[in-house]
Coordinates of C-alpha atoms in Angstrom, one line a residue:
M111 CA -33.8 68.5 51.0
E112 CA -33.2 71.4 52.9
Y113 CA -33.5 74.4 50.7
F114 CA -33.4 77.0 53.0
L115 CA -36.9 78.6 52.6
T116 CA -38.1 81.5 54.6
E117 CA -41.0 81.3 56.7
K118 CA -43.7 82.5 54.4
Q119 CA -41.7 80.0 51.5
K120 CA -42.7 77.7 53.9
M121 CA -45.9 78.9 55.2
I122 CA -47.0 79.4 51.0
K123 CA -45.9 75.7 50.2
E124 CA -48.0 74.0 53.5
I125 CA -50.9 75.9 52.5
S126 CA -50.6 75.2 48.8
G127 CA -50.2 71.5 49.3
N128 CA -53.0 71.3 51.6
I129 CA -55.2 72.6 48.7
T130 CA -53.2 69.9 47.0
E131 CA -54.4 67.0 49.1
E132 CA -57.7 68.6 49.8
R133 CA -59.6 70.3 47.2
I134 CA -57.3 69.2 43.8
K135 CA -56.2 65.1 43.9
P136 CA -60.3 64.4 44.7
V137 CA -61.9 65.7 41.8
R138 CA -58.7 65.4 39.2
A139 CA -59.6 62.9 37.4
E140 CA -63.4 64.3 37.4
L141 CA -61.9 67.6 35.9
D142 CA -59.9 66.0 33.2
E143 CA -62.7 63.7 31.8
K144 CA -65.3 66.4 31.7
E145 CA -62.7 69.1 30.7
Q146 CA -63.9 71.4 33.4
F147 CA -62.7 74.6 34.4
P148 CA -61.8 74.4 38.1
W149 CA -63.4 77.6 39.8
E150 CA -63.8 76.3 42.9
I151 CA -60.4 75.4 43.8
I152 CA -59.5 78.8 41.8
K153 CA -61.7 80.4 44.4
E154 CA -60.1 78.5 47.4
I155 CA -56.1 79.6 45.9
A156 CA -57.7 83.4 46.0
N157 CA -59.4 82.9 49.4
A158 CA -56.1 81.4 50.7
D159 CA -54.4 84.4 49.0
L160 CA -52.6 82.9 47.1
F161 CA -52.9 85.6 44.0
R162 CA -51.7 87.9 46.5
V163 CA -48.2 86.0 46.2
F164 CA -46.2 87.9 43.2
I165 CA -48.5 91.2 44.0
P166 CA -46.3 93.8 45.6
E167 CA -47.4 94.8 48.7
E168 CA -48.4 98.2 47.8
Y169 CA -50.6 96.7 45.7
D170 CA -52.9 94.8 48.0
G171 CA -50.2 91.6 47.4
M172 CA -47.8 89.8 49.6
G173 CA -44.1 91.1 47.7
G174 CA -43.3 87.9 47.0
G175 CA -40.9 87.3 43.7
S176 CA -40.0 84.1 41.4
L177 CA -39.6 81.6 44.0
D178 CA -42.9 82.1 46.3
L179 CA -44.5 81.7 42.8
C180 CA -42.5 78.6 41.7
I181 CA -43.3 77.7 45.5
A182 CA -46.4 78.0 45.0
V183 CA -46.8 76.5 41.2
E184 CA -44.7 73.5 41.8
E185 CA -47.6 72.1 45.2
L186 CA -50.3 73.0 42.9
S187 CA -48.9 70.8 40.3
R188 CA -48.0 68.1 42.1
G189 CA -51.8 67.8 42.2
C190 CA -52.9 68.8 38.6
C191 CA -51.5 70.8 35.9
G192 CA -54.5 71.7 34.6
V193 CA -55.2 73.3 38.0
S194 CA -52.1 74.7 38.0
I195 CA -51.8 76.7 34.8
C196 CA -55.1 78.3 35.6
Y197 CA -53.3 79.3 38.5
A198 CA -49.8 80.4 36.9
A199 CA -50.9 81.4 33.3
V200 CA -52.4 84.8 36.2
A201 CA -48.9 85.6 37.1
L202 CA -47.6 85.3 32.7
A203 CA -50.5 87.9 32.6
T204 CA -49.6 90.2 35.4
I205 CA -45.8 89.9 34.5
P206 CA -46.4 92.6 31.4
I207 CA -48.5 95.1 33.5
L208 CA -45.5 94.6 36.9
R209 CA -42.7 95.3 34.7
F210 CA -43.8 97.7 32.2
G211 CA -47.3 99.3 33.3
N212 CA -47.4 102.7 34.2
E213 CA -48.5 103.4 37.7
A214 CA -52.4 104.1 37.2
Q215 CA -52.4 100.7 35.1
K216 CA -50.7 98.9 38.3
Q217 CA -53.2 100.6 40.6
K218 CA -56.2 99.4 38.4
Y219 CA -55.4 96.5 37.7
L220 CA -53.1 94.6 40.6
P221 CA -55.1 95.0 43.1
Q222 CA -58.1 93.2 41.0
I223 CA -55.4 90.3 40.3
A224 CA -54.4 90.1 44.4
G225 CA -57.8 89.4 45.0
G226 CA -58.5 86.9 42.5
R227 CA -59.3 88.0 39.1
L228 CA -58.1 86.1 36.1
G229 CA -55.4 87.0 33.8
A230 CA -54.2 85.8 30.6
F231 CA -51.7 86.6 28.2
G232 CA -52.2 86.5 24.1
L233 CA -50.1 86.5 21.9
T234 CA -50.2 83.4 20.3
E235 CA -51.6 82.7 16.7
A236 CA -52.0 80.4 13.9
S237 CA -48.4 81.8 12.2
A238 CA -46.9 82.9 14.7
G239 CA -45.6 80.8 18.2
S240 CA -42.5 80.8 18.7
D241 CA -41.6 83.4 15.8
I242 CA -43.1 86.4 17.8
G243 CA -42.6 88.8 14.6
N244 CA -45.3 87.4 12.2
I245 CA -48.0 88.1 14.3
K246 CA -50.8 89.8 12.3
T247 CA -53.4 91.0 15.1
R248 CA -53.8 94.3 13.8
A249 CA -53.5 97.7 16.2
E250 CA -54.6 100.8 14.4
L251 CA -54.7 104.3 16.6
N252 CA -58.2 106.2 15.9
G253 CA -58.7 109.2 17.7
N254 CA -58.4 108.2 21.5
D255 CA -58.3 104.4 21.0
Y256 CA -56.7 101.7 19.6
V257 CA -58.6 99.4 17.6
L258 CA -58.2 95.8 17.4
T259 CA -58.3 93.6 14.8
G260 CA -57.1 89.6 14.8
T261 CA -57.7 86.2 16.5
K262 CA -55.2 84.8 19.0
Q263 CA -54.7 80.9 19.8
F264 CA -53.7 78.5 22.5
I265 CA -54.4 81.2 25.0
S266 CA -54.4 79.7 28.9
N267 CA -57.5 81.0 30.8
G268 CA -59.0 82.4 27.2
G269 CA -62.9 83.4 27.8
E270 CA -62.7 82.7 31.7
A271 CA -60.0 85.3 32.2
E272 CA -61.0 89.2 33.0
I273 CA -57.9 90.8 32.7
Y274 CA -55.6 90.1 29.1
S275 CA -51.9 91.0 27.9
V276 CA -52.2 91.2 24.3
I277 CA -49.5 91.4 21.8
A278 CA -51.0 93.6 18.8
S279 CA -49.2 95.0 15.8
T280 CA -49.1 99.1 15.4
N281 CA -46.9 99.2 12.7
P282 CA -46.8 95.6 10.5
N283 CA -43.9 97.4 8.3
R284 CA -41.6 97.5 11.5
G285 CA -41.6 93.1 11.9
S286 CA -41.0 92.8 15.2
R287 CA -40.4 96.5 16.0
G288 CA -43.8 97.2 15.1
A289 CA -45.6 95.7 18.2
S290 CA -47.1 97.1 21.2
A291 CA -48.6 95.3 24.4
F292 CA -52.5 96.6 25.3
I293 CA -54.7 95.4 28.5
V294 CA -57.7 94.0 27.3
E295 CA -60.6 93.8 29.5
K296 CA -63.1 90.6 29.1
G297 CA -66.5 92.6 28.2
T298 CA -64.8 95.0 25.9
P299 CA -67.3 95.5 23.0
G300 CA -65.2 93.7 19.9
F301 CA -63.8 91.5 22.2
T302 CA -65.6 87.8 22.4
F303 CA -63.7 84.0 22.1
G304 CA -63.9 81.4 19.2
K305 CA -62.7 77.9 19.1
K306 CA -62.0 76.1 23.1
E307 CA -59.6 73.6 22.2
K308 CA -59.8 69.9 23.2
K309 CA -56.3 68.8 24.4
M310 CA -54.3 66.0 24.9
G311 CA -53.5 67.1 29.0
I312 CA -54.2 70.2 31.0
R313 CA -57.6 69.1 30.1
A314 CA -59.3 71.1 33.5
S315 CA -57.7 74.8 32.1
A316 CA -59.5 76.7 28.9
T317 CA -57.6 77.1 25.8
S318 CA -59.2 79.6 23.5
E319 CA -59.3 81.9 20.4
L320 CA -59.6 85.4 21.5
V321 CA -61.5 87.2 18.7
F322 CA -60.7 91.1 17.8
Q323 CA -63.7 92.6 15.5
K324 CA -62.7 96.5 15.7
C325 CA -62.3 96.2 19.1
R326 CA -61.7 99.8 20.6
V327 CA -59.1 99.9 23.4
P328 CA -58.1 102.8 24.8
K329 CA -55.1 104.6 24.2
E330 CA -54.3 104.7 28.5
N331 CA -54.5 100.9 28.3
L332 CA -50.9 100.6 25.8
I333 CA -48.4 98.9 28.2
G334 CA -45.0 100.6 28.2
K335 CA -44.1 102.4 24.8
D336 CA -45.6 101.7 21.4
G337 CA -43.7 99.5 19.7
Q338 CA -41.7 97.6 22.9
G339 CA -44.2 95.1 22.6
F340 CA -41.6 92.8 21.3
I341 CA -39.6 93.4 24.2
I342 CA -42.4 92.9 26.5
A343 CA -43.4 89.4 25.5
L344 CA -39.5 88.5 25.5
K345 CA -39.0 90.0 28.7
T346 CA -42.1 88.3 30.0
F347 CA -41.2 84.7 28.7
D348 CA -37.6 84.6 30.5
E349 CA -39.3 85.8 34.4
S350 CA -42.1 83.5 33.6
R351 CA -40.0 80.3 32.6
P352 CA -39.1 78.9 36.1
G353 CA -42.9 79.2 36.5
V354 CA -43.2 76.6 33.9
A355 CA -40.2 75.3 35.1
A356 CA -42.0 74.9 38.3
Q357 CA -44.8 72.8 37.2
G358 CA -42.4 70.1 36.0
V359 CA -40.8 69.6 39.0
G360 CA -43.8 69.3 41.0
L361 CA -45.5 66.8 38.3
G362 CA -42.6 64.7 38.7
Q363 CA -42.9 64.7 42.4
G364 CA -46.2 63.8 42.1
A365 CA -45.7 61.0 39.8
L366 CA -43.0 59.6 42.1
E367 CA -44.8 59.5 44.9
E368 CA -47.6 57.7 42.9
A369 CA -45.2 55.2 41.9
V370 CA -43.8 54.9 44.9
A371 CA -47.1 54.4 46.8
Y372 CA -47.7 51.6 44.0
A373 CA -44.6 49.7 44.1
R374 CA -45.0 49.0 47.9
Q375 CA -48.4 47.5 47.4
R376 CA -48.2 45.7 44.2
I377 CA -47.6 42.3 44.8
Q378 CA -46.0 40.2 42.3
F379 CA -44.0 36.7 42.7
G380 CA -44.9 36.6 46.3
H381 CA -43.1 40.5 47.1
P382 CA -44.1 43.8 46.4
V383 CA -42.4 45.1 43.4
S384 CA -40.7 47.8 45.3
S385 CA -38.2 45.1 46.5
F386 CA -37.0 44.5 43.0
Q387 CA -33.9 46.0 41.9
A388 CA -34.9 46.9 38.6
I389 CA -37.7 49.0 39.8
Q390 CA -35.8 50.1 42.8
H391 CA -33.0 51.8 40.2
M392 CA -35.9 53.3 38.3
L393 CA -37.2 55.0 41.9
A394 CA -33.7 56.4 42.4
D395 CA -33.2 57.6 38.8
M396 CA -36.7 59.5 39.0
A397 CA -35.5 61.1 43.0
T398 CA -32.7 62.0 41.5
Q399 CA -34.0 64.2 38.1
V400 CA -36.9 65.6 40.3
E401 CA -34.7 67.1 42.7
A402 CA -31.9 68.3 40.0
A403 CA -34.5 69.9 38.5
R404 CA -35.7 71.3 41.8
A405 CA -32.2 72.7 42.5
L406 CA -32.1 74.0 39.2
V407 CA -35.4 76.0 39.1
Y408 CA -35.1 77.1 42.8
S409 CA -31.5 79.0 41.7
A410 CA -33.2 80.0 38.5
A411 CA -35.8 81.9 40.6
R412 CA -33.2 83.3 43.3
I413 CA -31.2 84.9 40.0
V414 CA -34.6 86.3 39.0
D415 CA -35.0 87.7 42.4
S416 CA -31.8 89.1 42.8
G417 CA -32.6 92.2 40.9
T418 CA -30.4 91.0 37.8
S419 CA -31.3 91.7 34.0
S420 CA -29.4 89.0 33.3
F421 CA -31.6 86.0 33.9
T422 CA -32.4 84.5 29.8
E423 CA -30.2 81.7 29.8
I424 CA -30.8 80.5 33.5
G425 CA -34.9 80.5 32.6
A426 CA -34.6 78.7 29.9
M427 CA -32.1 75.9 31.1
A428 CA -34.9 75.8 34.0
K429 CA -37.6 75.2 31.7
L430 CA -36.1 73.1 29.7
F431 CA -34.5 70.4 31.9
A432 CA -37.5 70.4 34.1
S433 CA -40.2 69.9 31.5
D434 CA -38.0 67.1 29.7
M435 CA -37.4 65.6 33.2
A436 CA -41.3 65.7 33.7
M437 CA -41.9 63.8 30.3
K438 CA -39.4 61.1 31.2
V439 CA -40.4 60.7 35.6
T440 CA -44.3 60.6 34.1
T441 CA -43.4 58.2 31.2
D442 CA -41.3 55.9 34.0
A443 CA -43.6 56.0 36.8
V444 CA -46.4 54.8 34.2
Q445 CA -43.7 51.8 33.4
V446 CA -43.7 51.4 37.0
F447 CA -47.8 50.8 37.3
G448 CA -47.2 48.5 34.2
G449 CA -50.4 48.0 32.4
P450 CA -52.7 49.7 35.1
G451 CA -50.5 52.6 34.8
Y452 CA -51.9 53.1 31.0
M453 CA -55.6 53.0 32.6
R454 CA -57.2 56.0 33.5
D455 CA -58.1 54.6 36.7
Y456 CA -54.4 56.0 38.1
P457 CA -53.3 59.3 38.0
V458 CA -49.9 59.1 36.1
E459 CA -51.8 57.5 33.0
K460 CA -52.7 61.6 33.1
M461 CA -49.4 63.1 34.6
M462 CA -47.9 61.2 31.0
R463 CA -50.4 63.2 28.9
D464 CA -50.1 66.6 31.3
A465 CA -46.0 66.2 31.2
K466 CA -45.9 67.2 27.2
I467 CA -47.1 70.1 26.9
L468 CA -44.4 71.7 29.2
Q469 CA -42.1 70.6 26.7
I470 CA -44.1 73.2 24.2
Y471 CA -45.4 76.5 25.6
E472 CA -43.5 79.2 27.0
G473 CA -41.2 78.7 24.0
T474 CA -40.6 75.4 22.6
N475 CA -37.7 73.3 24.1
Q476 CA -35.3 73.5 20.5
V477 CA -36.4 77.2 20.9
L478 CA -34.9 77.2 24.4
R479 CA -32.1 75.6 23.2
N480 CA -30.8 77.4 20.5
D481 CA -31.2 80.7 23.1
I482 CA -29.1 78.7 25.4
I483 CA -26.6 78.1 23.4
S484 CA -26.5 81.9 22.1
H485 CA -25.2 82.8 25.4
V486 CA -22.8 80.2 25.3
Y487 CA -21.1 81.4 22.1
K488 CA -21.7 84.8 23.6
R489 CA -19.6 84.1 26.6
K490 CA -16.8 82.4 24.8
G491 CA -16.6 85.8 22.4
M492 CA -18.2 83.5 19.2
N493 CA -20.9 83.9 16.3
T494 CA -23.9 81.4 16.4

């Protein structure tokens, strides 16, 4: 399909695709089996300047937007979602600094990220996932520092990243309006890492606890204003969701490619199974679903890039549709493979496991449906 990409976007797609074919696919099964963080591939991604894609030019970036990032994420996800989340999570950590940080913070941290330093976003806790207002991690102002105490859970790139955007409560009595956002660097005294999770999918990525024990963070590391953390978190997810959706598109595309290739070479009853109409219809439906998701994701990314502030609904729709698509298409890919597809000898088994998390992180698809219907009702002048 022609999506009228710019020359720069075509270059991003080609570079990312080459990394997938040459660096990711040959080792994705091993990375998954060993639950090994893909540092060598991350270095390749950095050397290819893909971390510069979403950083403005004045901070050593390429000045790209949401669509540029989605193209890179899609291509990397076509190879392995475990690898692609290591990259995409850096963009998630960068958005609060980019959109709400002051000039000194941008000058200090954005060039580091553009050069390949990893970032992570710390919000989720045992009692606060979709319920952002229930965070328990505290940040108390003490002189020229905020003192952070608490634990974050299920943090992508946790323990591996060097720059963390963290949401903590500066005024628990105000609930969500008492949350604030901070930049915390790895190695800060009182900041350590707890349990590294053993996951069903995306096993090449690190998902770990962040532990704050009287961790002193300079006042100048407050992002935005005190009490603005809830808004920062919501706006960050609004902007990042097309990237999660792009993971779904890439994963679906990768599963489709594997299913088509296998159907052509698998012989049953004297014919390749690709000649059977039942399989042809499955593959046709899979291809249609992937393309529909891609069109929606690219549209959402272009709306984000347009400069409008109203993209909550379209971002939620893109993430919802593309992640549900990825779950269905990877499941169908396993079906096309039959018994072998259930075995780890073939990549579709891993792809099906990877797909599930896309329906959960950065807003469960049930919560996103609530967001979407609230916007639908609002346009009709109705109350939810």
